[in-house]
Short mmCIF file of C-alpha atoms in Angstrom, two decimals:
data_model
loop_
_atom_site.label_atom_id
_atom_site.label_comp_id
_atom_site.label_asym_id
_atom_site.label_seq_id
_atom_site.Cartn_x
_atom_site.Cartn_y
_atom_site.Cartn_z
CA UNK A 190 34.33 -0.57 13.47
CA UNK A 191 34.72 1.74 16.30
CA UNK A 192 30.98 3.60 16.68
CA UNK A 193 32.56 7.29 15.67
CA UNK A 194 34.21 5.32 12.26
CA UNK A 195 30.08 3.88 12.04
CA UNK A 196 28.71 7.52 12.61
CA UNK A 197 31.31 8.67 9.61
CA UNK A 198 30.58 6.36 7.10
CA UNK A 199 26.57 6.36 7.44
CA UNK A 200 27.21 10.33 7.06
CA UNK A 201 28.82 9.51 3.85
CA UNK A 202 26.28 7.17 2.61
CA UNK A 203 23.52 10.31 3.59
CA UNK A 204 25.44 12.03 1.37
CA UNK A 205 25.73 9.59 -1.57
CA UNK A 206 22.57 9.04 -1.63
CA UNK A 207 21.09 12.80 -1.16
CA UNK A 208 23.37 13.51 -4.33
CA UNK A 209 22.23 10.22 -6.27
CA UNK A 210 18.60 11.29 -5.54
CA UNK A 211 18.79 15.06 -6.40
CA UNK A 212 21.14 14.48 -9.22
CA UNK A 213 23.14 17.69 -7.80
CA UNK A 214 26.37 18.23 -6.63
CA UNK A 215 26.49 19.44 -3.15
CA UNK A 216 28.26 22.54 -4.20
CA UNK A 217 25.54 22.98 -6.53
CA UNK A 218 22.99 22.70 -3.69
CA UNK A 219 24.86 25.39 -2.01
CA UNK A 220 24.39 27.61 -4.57
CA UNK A 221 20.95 27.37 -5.02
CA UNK A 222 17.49 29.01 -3.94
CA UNK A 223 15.13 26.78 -1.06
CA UNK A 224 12.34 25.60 -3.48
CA UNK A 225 8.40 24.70 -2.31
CA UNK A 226 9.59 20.70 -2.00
CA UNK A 227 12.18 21.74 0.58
CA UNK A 228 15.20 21.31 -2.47
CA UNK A 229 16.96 23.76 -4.16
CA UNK A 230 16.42 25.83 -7.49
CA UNK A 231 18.99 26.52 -10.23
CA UNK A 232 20.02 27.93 -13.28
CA UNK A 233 20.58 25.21 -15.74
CA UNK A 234 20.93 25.38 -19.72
CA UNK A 235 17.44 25.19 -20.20
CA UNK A 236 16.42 27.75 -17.64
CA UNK A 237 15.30 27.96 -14.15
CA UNK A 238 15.72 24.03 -12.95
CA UNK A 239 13.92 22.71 -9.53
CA UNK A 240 15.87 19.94 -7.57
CA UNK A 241 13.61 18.31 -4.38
CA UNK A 242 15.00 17.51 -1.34
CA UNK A 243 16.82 14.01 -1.04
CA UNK A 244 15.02 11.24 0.42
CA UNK A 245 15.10 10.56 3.82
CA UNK A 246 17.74 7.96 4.91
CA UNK A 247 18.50 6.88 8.47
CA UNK A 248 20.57 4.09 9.62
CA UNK A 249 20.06 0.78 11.22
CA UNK A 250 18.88 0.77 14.72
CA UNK A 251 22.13 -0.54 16.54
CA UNK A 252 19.75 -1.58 19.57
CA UNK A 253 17.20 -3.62 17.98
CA UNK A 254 19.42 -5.28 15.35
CA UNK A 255 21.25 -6.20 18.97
CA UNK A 256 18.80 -7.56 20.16
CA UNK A 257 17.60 -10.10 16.80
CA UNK A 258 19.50 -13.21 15.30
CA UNK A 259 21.12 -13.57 12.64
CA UNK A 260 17.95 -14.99 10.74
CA UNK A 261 16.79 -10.82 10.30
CA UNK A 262 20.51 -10.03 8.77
CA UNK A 263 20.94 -13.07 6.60
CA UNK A 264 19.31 -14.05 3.44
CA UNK A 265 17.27 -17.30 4.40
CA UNK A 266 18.25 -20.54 2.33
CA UNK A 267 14.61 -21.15 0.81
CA UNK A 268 15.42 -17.89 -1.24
CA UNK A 269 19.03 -19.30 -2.58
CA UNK A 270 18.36 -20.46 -5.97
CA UNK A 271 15.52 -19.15 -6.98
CA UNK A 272 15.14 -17.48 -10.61
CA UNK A 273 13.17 -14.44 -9.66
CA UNK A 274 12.90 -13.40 -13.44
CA UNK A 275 11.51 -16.65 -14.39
CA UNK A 276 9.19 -16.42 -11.74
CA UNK A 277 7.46 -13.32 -13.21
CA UNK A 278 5.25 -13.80 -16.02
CA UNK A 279 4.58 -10.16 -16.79
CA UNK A 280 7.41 -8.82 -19.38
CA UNK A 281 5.04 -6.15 -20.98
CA UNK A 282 2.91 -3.71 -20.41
CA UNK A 283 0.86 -5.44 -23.05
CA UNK A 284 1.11 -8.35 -20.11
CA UNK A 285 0.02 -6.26 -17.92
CA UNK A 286 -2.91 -4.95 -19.12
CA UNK A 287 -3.92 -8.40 -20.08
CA UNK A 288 -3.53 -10.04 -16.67
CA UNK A 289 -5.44 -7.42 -14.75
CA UNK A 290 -9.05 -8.00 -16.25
CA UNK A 291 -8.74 -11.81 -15.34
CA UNK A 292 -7.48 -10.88 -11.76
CA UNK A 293 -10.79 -8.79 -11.43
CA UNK A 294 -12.66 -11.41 -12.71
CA UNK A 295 -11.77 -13.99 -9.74
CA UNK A 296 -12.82 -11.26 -7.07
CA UNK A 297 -16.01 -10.24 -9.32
CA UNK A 298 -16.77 -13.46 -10.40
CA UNK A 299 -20.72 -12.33 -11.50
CA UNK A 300 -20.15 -9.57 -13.21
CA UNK A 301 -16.03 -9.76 -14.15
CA UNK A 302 -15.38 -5.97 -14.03
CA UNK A 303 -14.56 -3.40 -11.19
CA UNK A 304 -17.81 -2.37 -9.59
CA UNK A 305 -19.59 1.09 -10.82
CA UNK A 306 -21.53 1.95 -7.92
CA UNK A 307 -21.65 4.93 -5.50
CA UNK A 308 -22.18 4.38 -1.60
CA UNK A 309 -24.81 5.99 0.26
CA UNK A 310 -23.21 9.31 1.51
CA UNK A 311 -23.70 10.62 4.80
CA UNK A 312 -22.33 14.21 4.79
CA UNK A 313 -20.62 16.11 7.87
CA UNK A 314 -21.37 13.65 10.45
CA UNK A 315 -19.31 15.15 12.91
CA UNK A 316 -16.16 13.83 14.57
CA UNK A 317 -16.25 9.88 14.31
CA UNK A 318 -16.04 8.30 18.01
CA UNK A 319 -13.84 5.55 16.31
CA UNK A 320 -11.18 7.86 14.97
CA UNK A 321 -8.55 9.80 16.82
CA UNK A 322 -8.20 13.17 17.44
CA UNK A 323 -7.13 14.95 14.51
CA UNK A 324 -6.45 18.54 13.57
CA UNK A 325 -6.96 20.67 10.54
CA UNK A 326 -10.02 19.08 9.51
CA UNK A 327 -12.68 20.79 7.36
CA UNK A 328 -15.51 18.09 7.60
CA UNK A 329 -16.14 14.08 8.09
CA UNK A 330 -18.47 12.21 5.62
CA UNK A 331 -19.16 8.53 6.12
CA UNK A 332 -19.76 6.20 3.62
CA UNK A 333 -21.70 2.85 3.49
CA UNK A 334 -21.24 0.24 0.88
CA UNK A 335 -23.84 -2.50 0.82
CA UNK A 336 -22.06 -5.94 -0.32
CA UNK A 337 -23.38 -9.37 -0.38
CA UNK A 338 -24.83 -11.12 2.50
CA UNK A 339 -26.36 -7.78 4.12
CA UNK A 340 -22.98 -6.72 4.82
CA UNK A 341 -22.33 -2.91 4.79
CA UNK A 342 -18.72 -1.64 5.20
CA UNK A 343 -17.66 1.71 6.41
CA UNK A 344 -15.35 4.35 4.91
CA UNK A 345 -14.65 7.99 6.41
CA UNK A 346 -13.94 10.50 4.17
CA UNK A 347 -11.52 13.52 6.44
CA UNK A 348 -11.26 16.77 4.08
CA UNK A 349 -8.34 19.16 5.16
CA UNK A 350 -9.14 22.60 6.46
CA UNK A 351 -6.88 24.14 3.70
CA UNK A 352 -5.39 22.42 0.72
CA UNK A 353 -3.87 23.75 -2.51
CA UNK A 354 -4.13 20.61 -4.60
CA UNK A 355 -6.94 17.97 -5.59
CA UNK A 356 -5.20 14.86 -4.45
CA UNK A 357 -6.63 12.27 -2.76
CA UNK A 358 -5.41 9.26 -0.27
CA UNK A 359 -6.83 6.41 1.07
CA UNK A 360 -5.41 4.75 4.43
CA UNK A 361 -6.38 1.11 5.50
CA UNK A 362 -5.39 -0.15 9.01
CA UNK A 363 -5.76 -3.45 8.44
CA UNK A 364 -7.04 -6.03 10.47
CA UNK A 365 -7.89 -3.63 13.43
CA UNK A 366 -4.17 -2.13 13.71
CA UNK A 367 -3.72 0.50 17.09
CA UNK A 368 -4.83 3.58 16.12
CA UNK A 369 -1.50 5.51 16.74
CA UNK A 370 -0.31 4.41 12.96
CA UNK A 371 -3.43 5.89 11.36
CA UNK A 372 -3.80 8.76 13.42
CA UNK A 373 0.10 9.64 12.36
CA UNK A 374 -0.18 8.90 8.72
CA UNK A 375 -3.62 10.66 8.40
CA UNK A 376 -2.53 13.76 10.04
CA UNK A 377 1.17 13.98 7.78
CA UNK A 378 -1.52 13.87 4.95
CA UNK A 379 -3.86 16.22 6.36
CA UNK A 380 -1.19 18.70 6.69
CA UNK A 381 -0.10 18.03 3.20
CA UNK A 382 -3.52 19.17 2.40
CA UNK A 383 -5.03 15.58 1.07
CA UNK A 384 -8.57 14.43 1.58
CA UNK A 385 -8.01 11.40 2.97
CA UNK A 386 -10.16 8.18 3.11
CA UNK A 387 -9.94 5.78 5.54
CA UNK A 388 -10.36 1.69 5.58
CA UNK A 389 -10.14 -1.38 7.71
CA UNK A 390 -10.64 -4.96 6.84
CA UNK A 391 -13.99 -6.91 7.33
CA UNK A 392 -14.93 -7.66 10.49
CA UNK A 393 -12.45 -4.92 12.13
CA UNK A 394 -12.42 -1.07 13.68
CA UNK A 395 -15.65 0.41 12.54
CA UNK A 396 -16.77 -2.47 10.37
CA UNK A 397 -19.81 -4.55 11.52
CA UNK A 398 -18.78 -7.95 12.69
CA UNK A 399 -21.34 -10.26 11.10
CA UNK A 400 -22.27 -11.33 7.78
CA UNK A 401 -25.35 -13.09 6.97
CA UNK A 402 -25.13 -17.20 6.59
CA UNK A 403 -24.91 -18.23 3.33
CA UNK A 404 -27.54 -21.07 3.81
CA UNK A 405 -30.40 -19.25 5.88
CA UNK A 406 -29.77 -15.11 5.61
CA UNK A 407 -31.94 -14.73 8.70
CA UNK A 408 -28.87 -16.26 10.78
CA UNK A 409 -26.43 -13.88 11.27
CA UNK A 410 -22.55 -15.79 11.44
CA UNK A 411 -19.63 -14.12 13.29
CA UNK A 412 -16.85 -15.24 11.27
CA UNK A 413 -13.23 -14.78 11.31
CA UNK A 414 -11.07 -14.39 7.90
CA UNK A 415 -10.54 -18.26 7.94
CA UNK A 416 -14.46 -19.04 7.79
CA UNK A 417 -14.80 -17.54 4.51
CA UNK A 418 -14.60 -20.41 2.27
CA UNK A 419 -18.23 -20.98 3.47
CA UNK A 420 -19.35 -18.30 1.78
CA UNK A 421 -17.30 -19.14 -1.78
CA UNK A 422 -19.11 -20.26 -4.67
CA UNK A 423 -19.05 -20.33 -8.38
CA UNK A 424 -21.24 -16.90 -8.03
CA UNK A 425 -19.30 -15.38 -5.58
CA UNK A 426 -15.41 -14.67 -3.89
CA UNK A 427 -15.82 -13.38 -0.39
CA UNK A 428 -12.28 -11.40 -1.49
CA UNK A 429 -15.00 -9.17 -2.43
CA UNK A 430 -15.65 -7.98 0.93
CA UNK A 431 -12.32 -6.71 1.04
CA UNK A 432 -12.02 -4.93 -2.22
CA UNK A 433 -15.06 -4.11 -3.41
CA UNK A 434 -15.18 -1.24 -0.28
CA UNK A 435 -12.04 0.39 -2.08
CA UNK A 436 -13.70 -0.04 -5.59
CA UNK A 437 -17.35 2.20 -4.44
CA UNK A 438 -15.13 4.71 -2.83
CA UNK A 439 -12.56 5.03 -5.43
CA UNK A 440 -16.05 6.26 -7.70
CA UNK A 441 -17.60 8.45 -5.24
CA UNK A 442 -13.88 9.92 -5.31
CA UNK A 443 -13.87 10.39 -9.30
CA UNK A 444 -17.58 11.98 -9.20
CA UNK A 445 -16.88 13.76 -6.44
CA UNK A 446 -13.69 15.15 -6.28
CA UNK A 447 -12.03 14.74 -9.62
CA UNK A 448 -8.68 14.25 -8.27
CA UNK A 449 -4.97 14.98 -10.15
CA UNK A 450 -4.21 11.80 -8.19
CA UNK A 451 -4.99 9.06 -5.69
CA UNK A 452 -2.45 7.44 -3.58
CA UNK A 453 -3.17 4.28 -1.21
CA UNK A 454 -1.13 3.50 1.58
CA UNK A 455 -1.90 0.25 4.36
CA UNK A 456 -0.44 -1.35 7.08
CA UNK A 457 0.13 -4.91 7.52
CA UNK A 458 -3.99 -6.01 6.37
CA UNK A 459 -3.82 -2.80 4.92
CA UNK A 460 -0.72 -3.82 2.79
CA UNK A 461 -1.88 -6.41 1.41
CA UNK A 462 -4.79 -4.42 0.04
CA UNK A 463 -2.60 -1.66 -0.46
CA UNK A 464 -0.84 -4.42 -2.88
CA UNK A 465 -4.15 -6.03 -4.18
CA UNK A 466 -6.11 -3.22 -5.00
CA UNK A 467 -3.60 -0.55 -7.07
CA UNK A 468 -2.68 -4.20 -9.10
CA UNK A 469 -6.40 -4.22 -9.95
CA UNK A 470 -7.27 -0.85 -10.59
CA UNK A 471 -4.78 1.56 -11.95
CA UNK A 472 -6.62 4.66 -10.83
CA UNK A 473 -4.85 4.53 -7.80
CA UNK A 474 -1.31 6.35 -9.22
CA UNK A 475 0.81 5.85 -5.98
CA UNK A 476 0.77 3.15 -3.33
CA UNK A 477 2.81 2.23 -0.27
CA UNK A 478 2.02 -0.97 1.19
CA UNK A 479 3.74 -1.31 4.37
CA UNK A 480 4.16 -5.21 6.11
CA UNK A 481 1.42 -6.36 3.87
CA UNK A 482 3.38 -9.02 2.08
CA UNK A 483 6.16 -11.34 0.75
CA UNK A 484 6.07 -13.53 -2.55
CA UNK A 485 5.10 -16.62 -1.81
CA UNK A 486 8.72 -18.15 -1.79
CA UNK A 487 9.99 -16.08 0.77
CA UNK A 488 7.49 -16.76 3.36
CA UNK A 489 8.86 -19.94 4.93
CA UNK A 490 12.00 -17.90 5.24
CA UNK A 491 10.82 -15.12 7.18
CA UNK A 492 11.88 -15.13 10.85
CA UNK A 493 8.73 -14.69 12.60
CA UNK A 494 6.43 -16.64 12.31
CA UNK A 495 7.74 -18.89 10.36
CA UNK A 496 6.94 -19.47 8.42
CA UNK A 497 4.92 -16.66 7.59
CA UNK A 498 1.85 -17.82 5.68
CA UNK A 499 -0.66 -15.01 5.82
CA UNK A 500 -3.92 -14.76 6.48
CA UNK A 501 -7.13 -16.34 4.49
CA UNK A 502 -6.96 -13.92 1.89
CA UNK A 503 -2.58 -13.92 1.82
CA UNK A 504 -2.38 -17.53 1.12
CA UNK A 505 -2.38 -19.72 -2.42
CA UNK A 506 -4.26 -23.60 -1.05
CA UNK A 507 -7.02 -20.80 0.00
CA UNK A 508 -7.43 -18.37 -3.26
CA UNK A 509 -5.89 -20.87 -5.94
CA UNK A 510 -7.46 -19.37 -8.28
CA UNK A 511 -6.36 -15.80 -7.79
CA UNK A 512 -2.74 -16.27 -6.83
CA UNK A 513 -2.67 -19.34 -9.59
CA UNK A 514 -2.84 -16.44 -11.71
CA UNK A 515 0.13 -14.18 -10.37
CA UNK A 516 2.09 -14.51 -7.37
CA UNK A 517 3.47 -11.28 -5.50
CA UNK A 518 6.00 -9.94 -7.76
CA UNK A 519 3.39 -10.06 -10.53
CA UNK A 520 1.04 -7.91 -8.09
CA UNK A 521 3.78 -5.73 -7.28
CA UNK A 522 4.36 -4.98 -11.49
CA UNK A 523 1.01 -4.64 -12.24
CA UNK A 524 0.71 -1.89 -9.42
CA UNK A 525 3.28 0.28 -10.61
CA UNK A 526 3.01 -0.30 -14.32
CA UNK A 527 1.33 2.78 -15.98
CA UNK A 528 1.19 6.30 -16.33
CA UNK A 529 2.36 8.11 -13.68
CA UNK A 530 2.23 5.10 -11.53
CA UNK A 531 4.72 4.31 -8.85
CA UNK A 532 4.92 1.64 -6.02
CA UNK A 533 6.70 2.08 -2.80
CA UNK A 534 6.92 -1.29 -1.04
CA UNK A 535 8.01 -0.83 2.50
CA UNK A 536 8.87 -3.53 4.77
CA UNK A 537 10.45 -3.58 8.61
CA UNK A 538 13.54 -5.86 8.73
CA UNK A 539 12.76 -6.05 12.87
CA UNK A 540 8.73 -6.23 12.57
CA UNK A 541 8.07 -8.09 15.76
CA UNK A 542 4.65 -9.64 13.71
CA UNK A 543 5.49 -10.72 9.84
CA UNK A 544 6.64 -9.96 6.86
CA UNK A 545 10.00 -9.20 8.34
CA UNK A 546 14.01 -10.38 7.58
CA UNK A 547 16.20 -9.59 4.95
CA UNK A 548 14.13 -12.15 2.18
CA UNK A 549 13.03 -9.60 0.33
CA UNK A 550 16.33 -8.60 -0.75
CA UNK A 551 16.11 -11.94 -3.13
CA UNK A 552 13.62 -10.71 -5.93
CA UNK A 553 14.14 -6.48 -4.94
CA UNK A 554 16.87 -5.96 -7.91
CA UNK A 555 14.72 -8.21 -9.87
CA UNK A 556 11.43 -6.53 -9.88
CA UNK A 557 12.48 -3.14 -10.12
CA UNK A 558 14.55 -3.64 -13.25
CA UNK A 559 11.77 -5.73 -14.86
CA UNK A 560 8.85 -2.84 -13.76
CA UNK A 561 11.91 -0.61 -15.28
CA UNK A 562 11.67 -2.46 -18.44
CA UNK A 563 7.96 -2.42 -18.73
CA UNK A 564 7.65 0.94 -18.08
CA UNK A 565 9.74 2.42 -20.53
CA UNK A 566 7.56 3.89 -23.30
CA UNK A 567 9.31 2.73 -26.72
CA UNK A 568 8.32 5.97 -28.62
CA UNK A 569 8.97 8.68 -25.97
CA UNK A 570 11.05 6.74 -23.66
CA UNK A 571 9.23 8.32 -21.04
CA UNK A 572 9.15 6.36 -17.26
CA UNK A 573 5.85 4.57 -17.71
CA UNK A 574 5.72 3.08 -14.02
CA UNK A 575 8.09 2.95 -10.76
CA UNK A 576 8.61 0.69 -8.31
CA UNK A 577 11.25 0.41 -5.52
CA UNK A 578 11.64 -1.35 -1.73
CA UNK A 579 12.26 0.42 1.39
CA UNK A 580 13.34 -1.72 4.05
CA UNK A 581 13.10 -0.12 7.36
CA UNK A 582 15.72 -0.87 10.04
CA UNK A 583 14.91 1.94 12.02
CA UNK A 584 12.84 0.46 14.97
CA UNK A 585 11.18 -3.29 15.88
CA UNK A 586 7.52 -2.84 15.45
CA UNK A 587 4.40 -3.44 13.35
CA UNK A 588 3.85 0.21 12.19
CA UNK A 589 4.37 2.76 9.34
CA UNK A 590 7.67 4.47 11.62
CA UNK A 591 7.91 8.08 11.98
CA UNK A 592 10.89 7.31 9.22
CA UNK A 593 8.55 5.48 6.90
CA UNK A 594 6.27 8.15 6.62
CA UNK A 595 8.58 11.09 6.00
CA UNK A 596 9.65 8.96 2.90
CA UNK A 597 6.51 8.55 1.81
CA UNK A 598 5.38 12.44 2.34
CA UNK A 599 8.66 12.76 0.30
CA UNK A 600 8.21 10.79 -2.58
CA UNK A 601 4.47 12.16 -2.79
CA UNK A 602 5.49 16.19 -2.68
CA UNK A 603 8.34 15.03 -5.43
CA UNK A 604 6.26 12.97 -7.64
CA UNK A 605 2.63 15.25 -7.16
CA UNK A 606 3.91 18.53 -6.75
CA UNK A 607 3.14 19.37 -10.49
CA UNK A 608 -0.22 18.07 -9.97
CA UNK A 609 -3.12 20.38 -9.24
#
């Protein structure tokens, strides 16, 4: 296909798709008002009737998919075969709801539940020297959540200058991610007037880097993500020190701010908690994981590493017990299933680290009809929970893109912008 022919038909599919995702004619769109979501406004039966933008849609990057095999383009053969719907055990929302409390209770293991308390609060501490610069910024609060084993993780909390809403975000980096990711995706949510909050993993950014030894707690141990299992016991999961953090800022966010709605977004580390946490509490309403994960099955299939097998926390022989109880696409439904709740699973087809190929397109159909399913409410037939796949062709790195993010700032100023 000559490249003008190429240029012509990924115009058309723009166009397909802006008019699938508006549900308006383009002719329509012409004849309407500019709206605050950047879409249109017109007179319909019932009155005055908004339509948002479309989403965002770019094409494949002809350069980078040049330069990657065939294993990024082609489904891998571990994934032939396998019975996605079989593989999920959650078929109702019922299900759902009764899966999530015995999740909690292999992070939790002493107590069982999410935990209720507040971190110490340090208010208006200035600009962080571990942050980068942003702009727009009201005020930066820091707060410290003691855990287990004298460890105390750090979250900063960056109110906007000006904001019209009460909506809330929290950004993870992962395991120590550059800084040009979260300095992009905190400023696009800055300017969109969110408070944001943000995370990294144990051990990473502005985390300390030592944890007390589990025999004698006058030792302090330097341990990476794979010495954990030292610290596991019948009393105690050390997935807590990547969890809890989220849980005690999720309640200083509920006392503090009372927010319409709090969305979660994480790259690669940060995706996986990004996947993990909105499964185990559904106050988080929206979440984007980006190269955080694959179900289990399509891991030996992905083209780099491979196979991809994840990290201490990522991986089944290490948390049998948690992922015995539900493997990814369970995670993924119990994340979007809910009121209000949507997931927005984004993954980079090129990623140059993990989590990458075409594999996901295996159990994609499959998930989002059976999330579908589960979130339709029987009495009002309302949508009761979202959840969809973005896979991102647009460049070859381990990042939230430029791309990524405008669909995310999308789907949050369609999907919030009735919210206070």
């Amino acid at each position: 296909m000559s490249a003008m022919n190429r240029r012509s038909v990924l115009g058309a599919l723009g166009t397909l798709a802006a008019t699938t995702a508006t549900g308006l004619t383009a002719t329509a769109a012409a004849a309407g008002a500019p709206n605050e979501a950047g879409g249109t406004v017109t007179e319909g039966p019932t009155g005055v009737q908004p339509h948002p933008a479309p989403r965002p849609v770019a094409p494949v990057n002809a350069e980078v998919a040049a330069a990657h095999s065939a294993a990024y383009k082609t489904l891998p053969q571990v994934v032939v075969g396998v019975d996605v719907e079989d593989l999920m055990t959650i078929h109702t929302a019922a299900a759902a709801d009764a899966l999530r409390p015995r999740l909690v209770a292999q992070v939790w293991k002493d107590t069982g539940v999410l935990p209720t308390a507040l971190p110490t609060v340090r208010r208006d501490v200035g600009t962080p020297a571990e942050l980068p610069a942003l702009t727009g910024v009201r005020r930066y609060d820091r707060l410290e959540v003691a855990m287990r084993f004298g460890y105390v993780a750090t979250v900063f909390v960056v109110e906007p200058a000006q904001s019209t809403h009460r909506r809330v975000a929290f950004y993870h980096n992962g395991h120590g991610e550059p800084l040009d990711t979260l300095q992009r995706t905190t400023q696009g949510l800055l300017d969109h007037g969110y408070t944001v909050l943000l995370f990294a993993m144990p051990f990473y950014h502005w985390n300390p880097k030592t944890l007390q030894d589990p025999v004698d707690p006058t030792v302090q141990r330097q341990p990476s993500h794979n010495d954990l299992n030292l610290w596991e016991s019948a009393q105690y999961s050390p997935l807590a020190l990547f969890l809890e953090p989220l849980a005690v800022a999720m309640n200083h966010v509920q006392a503090t701010y009372r927010p319409s709605s709090v969305q979660m977004i994480g790259l690669s580390g940060g995706g996986w908690a990004t996947t993990i946490y909105p499964a185990l509490d559904p106050r988080v309403t929206r979440s984007y994981p980006t190269a955080g994960s694959l179900p289990l099955f399509v891991r030996p299939g992905s083209p780099k590493p491979s196979p991809t097998r994840g990290d201490w926390e990522q991986r089944q022989d290490k948390q049998p017990g948690f992922y015995g109880l539900a493997d990814f696409p369970d995670l993924y439904a119990l994340a979007a299933v809910g009121p209000n709740r949507r997931q927005l699973q984004i993954l980079n087809r090129f990623d140059d680290c993990c989590f990458n190929g075409v594999g996901h397109r295996s159990y994609e159909a499959v998930v989002r009809q059976r999330i579908a399913v589960i979130g339709t409410d029987a009495t009002s037939n309302e949508s009761n929970g979202h959840w969809d796949l973005l896979e991102d062709a647009t460049h070859g790195d381990h990042t939230i893109s430029p791309y990524a993010l405008s669909v995310i700032l999308w789907d949050l100023d369609v999907h919030c912008a009735h919210l206070p």
